[in-house]
Amino acid sequence: MPKLLIVRHAIAQDRDEALKQRLPDAERPLTGKGKKRMRRVAAGLRHAAGPLGLILSSPLRRAQQTAAILQDEYPDTPLTLSDTLSPGQSVNTLATKLAETGNPRTLAVIGHEPDLSQLIATLLCGQTGAAIQLKKGGAALLTFTDRIASGQGRLLWLLTPGQLRTLGR
């Protein structure tokens, strides 16, 4: 039974601050606070999600840094970057990419809002209009009977970063 762990990147540098520094949006890093909190979130994810088979991340710096922190908690889990997790990419293209992963134990994806909420809605309901919003560092775990596919998911849990940090203690 495949599972999909969906994680929003941790707290990153403010957009306006990055603009003042002439830093492209794709290069905005996690803040010190974001890194610290994400380490505790990752420990909570280990308790809540169990073992991972693959981590798939957006190539944007903040997502890569979040994925690296998660990989510290799961050192034997391979990490792959995918443009399909970049902001504004088609949810259907991403769903197809996820279906092609071969359904490792649990696949983790690290990305951005509102794309991740749209992905959750698509996988659960077959359409993107959902009232789900992931906070930075928040996560959801979905399960599928046979394979990861649109409208075939079942939500096991949706946790805030604070709840995950509590689990990580």
PDB file of C-alpha atoms in Angstrom:
ATOM      1  CA  MET A   1       0.000   0.000   0.000  1.00  0.00           C
ATOM      2  CA  PRO A   2       1.864   3.141  -1.187  1.00  0.00           C
ATOM      3  CA  LYS A   3       2.001   6.226   1.024  1.00  0.00           C
ATOM      4  CA  LEU A   4       2.794   9.809   0.120  1.00  0.00           C
ATOM      5  CA  LEU A   5       4.213  12.271   2.650  1.00  0.00           C
ATOM      6  CA  ILE A   6       3.675  15.860   1.516  1.00  0.00           C
ATOM      7  CA  VAL A   7       5.815  18.500   3.270  1.00  0.00           C
ATOM      8  CA  ARG A   8       5.862  22.251   2.771  1.00  0.00           C
ATOM      9  CA  HIS A   9       9.295  23.852   2.973  1.00  0.00           C
ATOM     10  CA  ALA A  10      10.305  25.473   6.270  1.00  0.00           C
ATOM     11  CA  ILE A  11      10.382  29.213   7.045  1.00  0.00           C
ATOM     12  CA  ALA A  12      12.435  31.043   4.411  1.00  0.00           C
ATOM     13  CA  GLN A  13      13.846  34.528   4.030  1.00  0.00           C
ATOM     14  CA  ASP A  14      11.171  37.180   3.499  1.00  0.00           C
ATOM     15  CA  ARG A  15      10.474  37.974  -0.181  1.00  0.00           C
ATOM     16  CA  ASP A  16      10.877  41.745   0.301  1.00  0.00           C
ATOM     17  CA  GLU A  17      14.187  41.248   2.098  1.00  0.00           C
ATOM     18  CA  ALA A  18      15.403  39.024  -0.735  1.00  0.00           C
ATOM     19  CA  LEU A  19      14.355  41.643  -3.307  1.00  0.00           C
ATOM     20  CA  LYS A  20      16.342  44.314  -1.448  1.00  0.00           C
ATOM     21  CA  GLN A  21      19.379  42.019  -1.696  1.00  0.00           C
ATOM     22  CA  ARG A  22      18.615  41.366  -5.406  1.00  0.00           C
ATOM     23  CA  LEU A  23      18.266  37.691  -4.594  1.00  0.00           C
ATOM     24  CA  PRO A  24      16.039  35.721  -7.012  1.00  0.00           C
ATOM     25  CA  ASP A  25      13.036  34.008  -5.434  1.00  0.00           C
ATOM     26  CA  ALA A  26      14.486  30.594  -6.287  1.00  0.00           C
ATOM     27  CA  GLU A  27      17.543  31.380  -4.142  1.00  0.00           C
ATOM     28  CA  ARG A  28      15.752  32.450  -0.949  1.00  0.00           C
ATOM     29  CA  PRO A  29      17.267  30.361   1.874  1.00  0.00           C
ATOM     30  CA  LEU A  30      15.715  29.057   5.059  1.00  0.00           C
ATOM     31  CA  THR A  31      16.092  31.322   8.065  1.00  0.00           C
ATOM     32  CA  GLY A  32      17.976  30.158  11.159  1.00  0.00           C
ATOM     33  CA  LYS A  33      14.612  29.813  12.919  1.00  0.00           C
ATOM     34  CA  GLY A  34      13.268  27.829   9.940  1.00  0.00           C
ATOM     35  CA  LYS A  35      16.200  25.404  10.049  1.00  0.00           C
ATOM     36  CA  LYS A  36      15.951  24.933  13.813  1.00  0.00           C
ATOM     37  CA  ARG A  37      12.215  24.281  13.714  1.00  0.00           C
ATOM     38  CA  MET A  38      12.498  21.985  10.699  1.00  0.00           C
ATOM     39  CA  ARG A  39      14.988  19.763  12.535  1.00  0.00           C
ATOM     40  CA  ARG A  40      12.360  19.188  15.226  1.00  0.00           C
ATOM     41  CA  VAL A  41       9.646  18.746  12.584  1.00  0.00           C
ATOM     42  CA  ALA A  42      11.808  16.105  10.850  1.00  0.00           C
ATOM     43  CA  ALA A  43      12.151  14.205  14.121  1.00  0.00           C
ATOM     44  CA  GLY A  44       8.365  14.345  14.494  1.00  0.00           C
ATOM     45  CA  LEU A  45       7.897  13.118  10.933  1.00  0.00           C
ATOM     46  CA  ARG A  46      10.073  10.100  11.706  1.00  0.00           C
ATOM     47  CA  HIS A  47       7.608   9.161  14.471  1.00  0.00           C
ATOM     48  CA  ALA A  48       4.457  10.018  12.508  1.00  0.00           C
ATOM     49  CA  ALA A  49       5.348   8.772   9.011  1.00  0.00           C
ATOM     50  CA  GLY A  50       7.750   5.908   9.664  1.00  0.00           C
ATOM     51  CA  PRO A  51      10.444   4.911   7.130  1.00  0.00           C
ATOM     52  CA  LEU A  52      10.795   6.669   3.773  1.00  0.00           C
ATOM     53  CA  GLY A  53      11.777   5.102   0.475  1.00  0.00           C
ATOM     54  CA  LEU A  54      12.522   8.296  -1.482  1.00  0.00           C
ATOM     55  CA  ILE A  55      12.567  12.069  -0.930  1.00  0.00           C
ATOM     56  CA  LEU A  56      11.581  14.133  -3.960  1.00  0.00           C
ATOM     57  CA  SER A  57      12.167  17.906  -3.680  1.00  0.00           C
ATOM     58  CA  SER A  58      11.577  21.106  -5.555  1.00  0.00           C
ATOM     59  CA  PRO A  59      14.891  22.472  -6.863  1.00  0.00           C
ATOM     60  CA  LEU A  60      14.341  25.857  -5.158  1.00  0.00           C
ATOM     61  CA  ARG A  61      16.909  26.517  -2.449  1.00  0.00           C
ATOM     62  CA  ARG A  62      14.458  26.655   0.474  1.00  0.00           C
ATOM     63  CA  ALA A  63      12.913  23.318  -0.527  1.00  0.00           C
ATOM     64  CA  GLN A  64      16.337  21.708  -1.048  1.00  0.00           C
ATOM     65  CA  GLN A  65      17.430  22.878   2.400  1.00  0.00           C
ATOM     66  CA  THR A  66      14.232  21.496   3.925  1.00  0.00           C
ATOM     67  CA  ALA A  67      14.784  18.188   2.109  1.00  0.00           C
ATOM     68  CA  ALA A  68      18.385  18.037   3.356  1.00  0.00           C
ATOM     69  CA  ILE A  69      17.180  18.450   6.944  1.00  0.00           C
ATOM     70  CA  LEU A  70      14.643  15.660   6.412  1.00  0.00           C
ATOM     71  CA  GLN A  71      17.364  13.501   4.883  1.00  0.00           C
ATOM     72  CA  ASP A  72      19.495  14.052   8.018  1.00  0.00           C
ATOM     73  CA  GLU A  73      16.704  12.260   9.896  1.00  0.00           C
ATOM     74  CA  TYR A  74      16.562   9.573   7.173  1.00  0.00           C
ATOM     75  CA  PRO A  75      20.234   9.183   6.131  1.00  0.00           C
ATOM     76  CA  ASP A  76      19.690   6.049   4.026  1.00  0.00           C
ATOM     77  CA  THR A  77      16.873   7.587   1.974  1.00  0.00           C
ATOM     78  CA  PRO A  78      17.816   8.877  -1.497  1.00  0.00           C
ATOM     79  CA  LEU A  79      17.006  12.494  -2.369  1.00  0.00           C
ATOM     80  CA  THR A  80      16.069  13.558  -5.905  1.00  0.00           C
ATOM     81  CA  LEU A  81      15.258  17.038  -7.230  1.00  0.00           C
ATOM     82  CA  SER A  82      12.317  17.442  -9.594  1.00  0.00           C
ATOM     83  CA  ASP A  83      11.199  20.484 -11.567  1.00  0.00           C
ATOM     84  CA  THR A  84       7.640  19.129 -11.309  1.00  0.00           C
ATOM     85  CA  LEU A  85       7.691  20.383  -7.685  1.00  0.00           C
ATOM     86  CA  SER A  86       8.684  23.935  -8.683  1.00  0.00           C
ATOM     87  CA  PRO A  87       6.038  26.595  -7.943  1.00  0.00           C
ATOM     88  CA  GLY A  88       3.307  26.894 -10.540  1.00  0.00           C
ATOM     89  CA  GLN A  89       3.849  23.536 -12.226  1.00  0.00           C
ATOM     90  CA  SER A  90       0.862  21.473 -13.320  1.00  0.00           C
ATOM     91  CA  VAL A  91      -0.616  19.362 -10.547  1.00  0.00           C
ATOM     92  CA  ASN A  92      -1.492  16.686 -13.117  1.00  0.00           C
ATOM     93  CA  THR A  93       2.125  16.558 -14.326  1.00  0.00           C
ATOM     94  CA  LEU A  94       3.277  16.154 -10.729  1.00  0.00           C
ATOM     95  CA  ALA A  95       0.692  13.429 -10.052  1.00  0.00           C
ATOM     96  CA  THR A  96       1.971  11.582 -13.141  1.00  0.00           C
ATOM     97  CA  LYS A  97       5.581  11.925 -11.927  1.00  0.00           C
ATOM     98  CA  LEU A  98       4.597  10.526  -8.522  1.00  0.00           C
ATOM     99  CA  ALA A  99       2.862   7.560 -10.159  1.00  0.00           C
ATOM    100  CA  GLU A 100       6.107   6.827 -12.050  1.00  0.00           C
ATOM    101  CA  THR A 101       8.250   6.546  -8.896  1.00  0.00           C
ATOM    102  CA  GLY A 102       7.508   2.858  -8.529  1.00  0.00           C
ATOM    103  CA  ASN A 103       5.738   3.359  -5.181  1.00  0.00           C
ATOM    104  CA  PRO A 104       8.576   3.090  -2.662  1.00  0.00           C
ATOM    105  CA  ARG A 105       7.530   2.341   0.953  1.00  0.00           C
ATOM    106  CA  THR A 106       6.641   5.959   1.562  1.00  0.00           C
ATOM    107  CA  LEU A 107       7.465   8.676  -0.928  1.00  0.00           C
ATOM    108  CA  ALA A 108       8.113  12.139   0.542  1.00  0.00           C
ATOM    109  CA  VAL A 109       7.723  15.303  -1.514  1.00  0.00           C
ATOM    110  CA  ILE A 110       8.940  18.772  -0.490  1.00  0.00           C
ATOM    111  CA  GLY A 111       7.417  21.756  -2.234  1.00  0.00           C
ATOM    112  CA  HIS A 112       5.452  24.986  -2.118  1.00  0.00           C
ATOM    113  CA  GLU A 113       1.997  26.387  -1.557  1.00  0.00           C
ATOM    114  CA  PRO A 114      -0.562  26.597  -3.034  1.00  0.00           C
ATOM    115  CA  ASP A 115       0.654  23.733  -5.239  1.00  0.00           C
ATOM    116  CA  LEU A 116       0.871  21.171  -2.435  1.00  0.00           C
ATOM    117  CA  SER A 117      -2.686  21.858  -1.251  1.00  0.00           C
ATOM    118  CA  GLN A 118      -3.883  21.496  -4.835  1.00  0.00           C
ATOM    119  CA  LEU A 119      -1.976  18.210  -5.078  1.00  0.00           C
ATOM    120  CA  ILE A 120      -3.618  16.913  -1.896  1.00  0.00           C
ATOM    121  CA  ALA A 121      -7.060  17.880  -3.212  1.00  0.00           C
ATOM    122  CA  THR A 122      -6.388  16.246  -6.585  1.00  0.00           C
ATOM    123  CA  LEU A 123      -5.160  13.011  -5.042  1.00  0.00           C
ATOM    124  CA  LEU A 124      -8.045  12.858  -2.553  1.00  0.00           C
ATOM    125  CA  CYS A 125     -10.938  14.211  -4.617  1.00  0.00           C
ATOM    126  CA  GLY A 126      -9.816  14.262  -8.241  1.00  0.00           C
ATOM    127  CA  GLN A 127     -10.013  18.075  -8.392  1.00  0.00           C
ATOM    128  CA  THR A 128      -7.957  21.026  -7.145  1.00  0.00           C
ATOM    129  CA  GLY A 129     -10.544  23.078  -5.228  1.00  0.00           C
ATOM    130  CA  ALA A 130      -9.881  22.266  -1.583  1.00  0.00           C
ATOM    131  CA  ALA A 131      -9.849  24.179   1.660  1.00  0.00           C
ATOM    132  CA  ILE A 132      -6.530  22.666   2.740  1.00  0.00           C
ATOM    133  CA  GLN A 133      -3.538  24.836   3.509  1.00  0.00           C
ATOM    134  CA  LEU A 134      -0.146  23.633   4.716  1.00  0.00           C
ATOM    135  CA  LYS A 135       1.796  25.913   7.023  1.00  0.00           C
ATOM    136  CA  LYS A 136       5.551  26.192   6.439  1.00  0.00           C
ATOM    137  CA  GLY A 137       6.950  22.935   7.781  1.00  0.00           C
ATOM    138  CA  GLY A 138       3.482  21.345   7.920  1.00  0.00           C
ATOM    139  CA  ALA A 139       2.824  17.923   6.417  1.00  0.00           C
ATOM    140  CA  ALA A 140       0.155  15.478   5.306  1.00  0.00           C
ATOM    141  CA  LEU A 141       0.284  11.711   4.881  1.00  0.00           C
ATOM    142  CA  LEU A 142      -1.870  10.052   2.232  1.00  0.00           C
ATOM    143  CA  THR A 143      -2.272   6.370   1.462  1.00  0.00           C
ATOM    144  CA  PHE A 144      -3.378   4.627  -1.722  1.00  0.00           C
ATOM    145  CA  THR A 145      -4.807   1.150  -2.232  1.00  0.00           C
ATOM    146  CA  ASP A 146      -2.854   0.289  -5.365  1.00  0.00           C
ATOM    147  CA  ARG A 147      -0.889   3.240  -6.742  1.00  0.00           C
ATOM    148  CA  ILE A 148      -0.604   7.012  -6.355  1.00  0.00           C
ATOM    149  CA  ALA A 149      -3.325   8.425  -8.606  1.00  0.00           C
ATOM    150  CA  SER A 150      -5.813  11.283  -8.846  1.00  0.00           C
ATOM    151  CA  GLY A 151      -8.899  10.730  -6.704  1.00  0.00           C
ATOM    152  CA  GLN A 152      -7.494   7.538  -5.190  1.00  0.00           C
ATOM    153  CA  GLY A 153      -5.876   8.870  -2.006  1.00  0.00           C
ATOM    154  CA  ARG A 154      -7.030   8.649   1.580  1.00  0.00           C
ATOM    155  CA  LEU A 155      -5.857  11.194   4.144  1.00  0.00           C
ATOM    156  CA  LEU A 156      -4.230   9.528   7.159  1.00  0.00           C
ATOM    157  CA  TRP A 157      -3.258  12.790   8.858  1.00  0.00           C
ATOM    158  CA  LEU A 158      -2.625  16.505   8.339  1.00  0.00           C
ATOM    159  CA  LEU A 159      -0.338  18.022  10.990  1.00  0.00           C
ATOM    160  CA  THR A 160       0.888  21.527  11.734  1.00  0.00           C
ATOM    161  CA  PRO A 161       4.593  22.204  12.305  1.00  0.00           C
ATOM    162  CA  GLY A 162       3.874  22.713  16.011  1.00  0.00           C
ATOM    163  CA  GLN A 163       2.232  19.305  16.293  1.00  0.00           C
ATOM    164  CA  LEU A 164       5.155  17.671  14.489  1.00  0.00           C
ATOM    165  CA  ARG A 165       7.703  19.424  16.731  1.00  0.00           C
ATOM    166  CA  THR A 166       5.830  18.097  19.764  1.00  0.00           C
ATOM    167  CA  LEU A 167       6.000  14.572  18.331  1.00  0.00           C
ATOM    168  CA  GLY A 168       9.734  15.025  17.764  1.00  0.00           C
ATOM    169  CA  ARG A 169      10.522  15.646  21.432  1.00  0.00           C
TER     170      ARG A 169
END
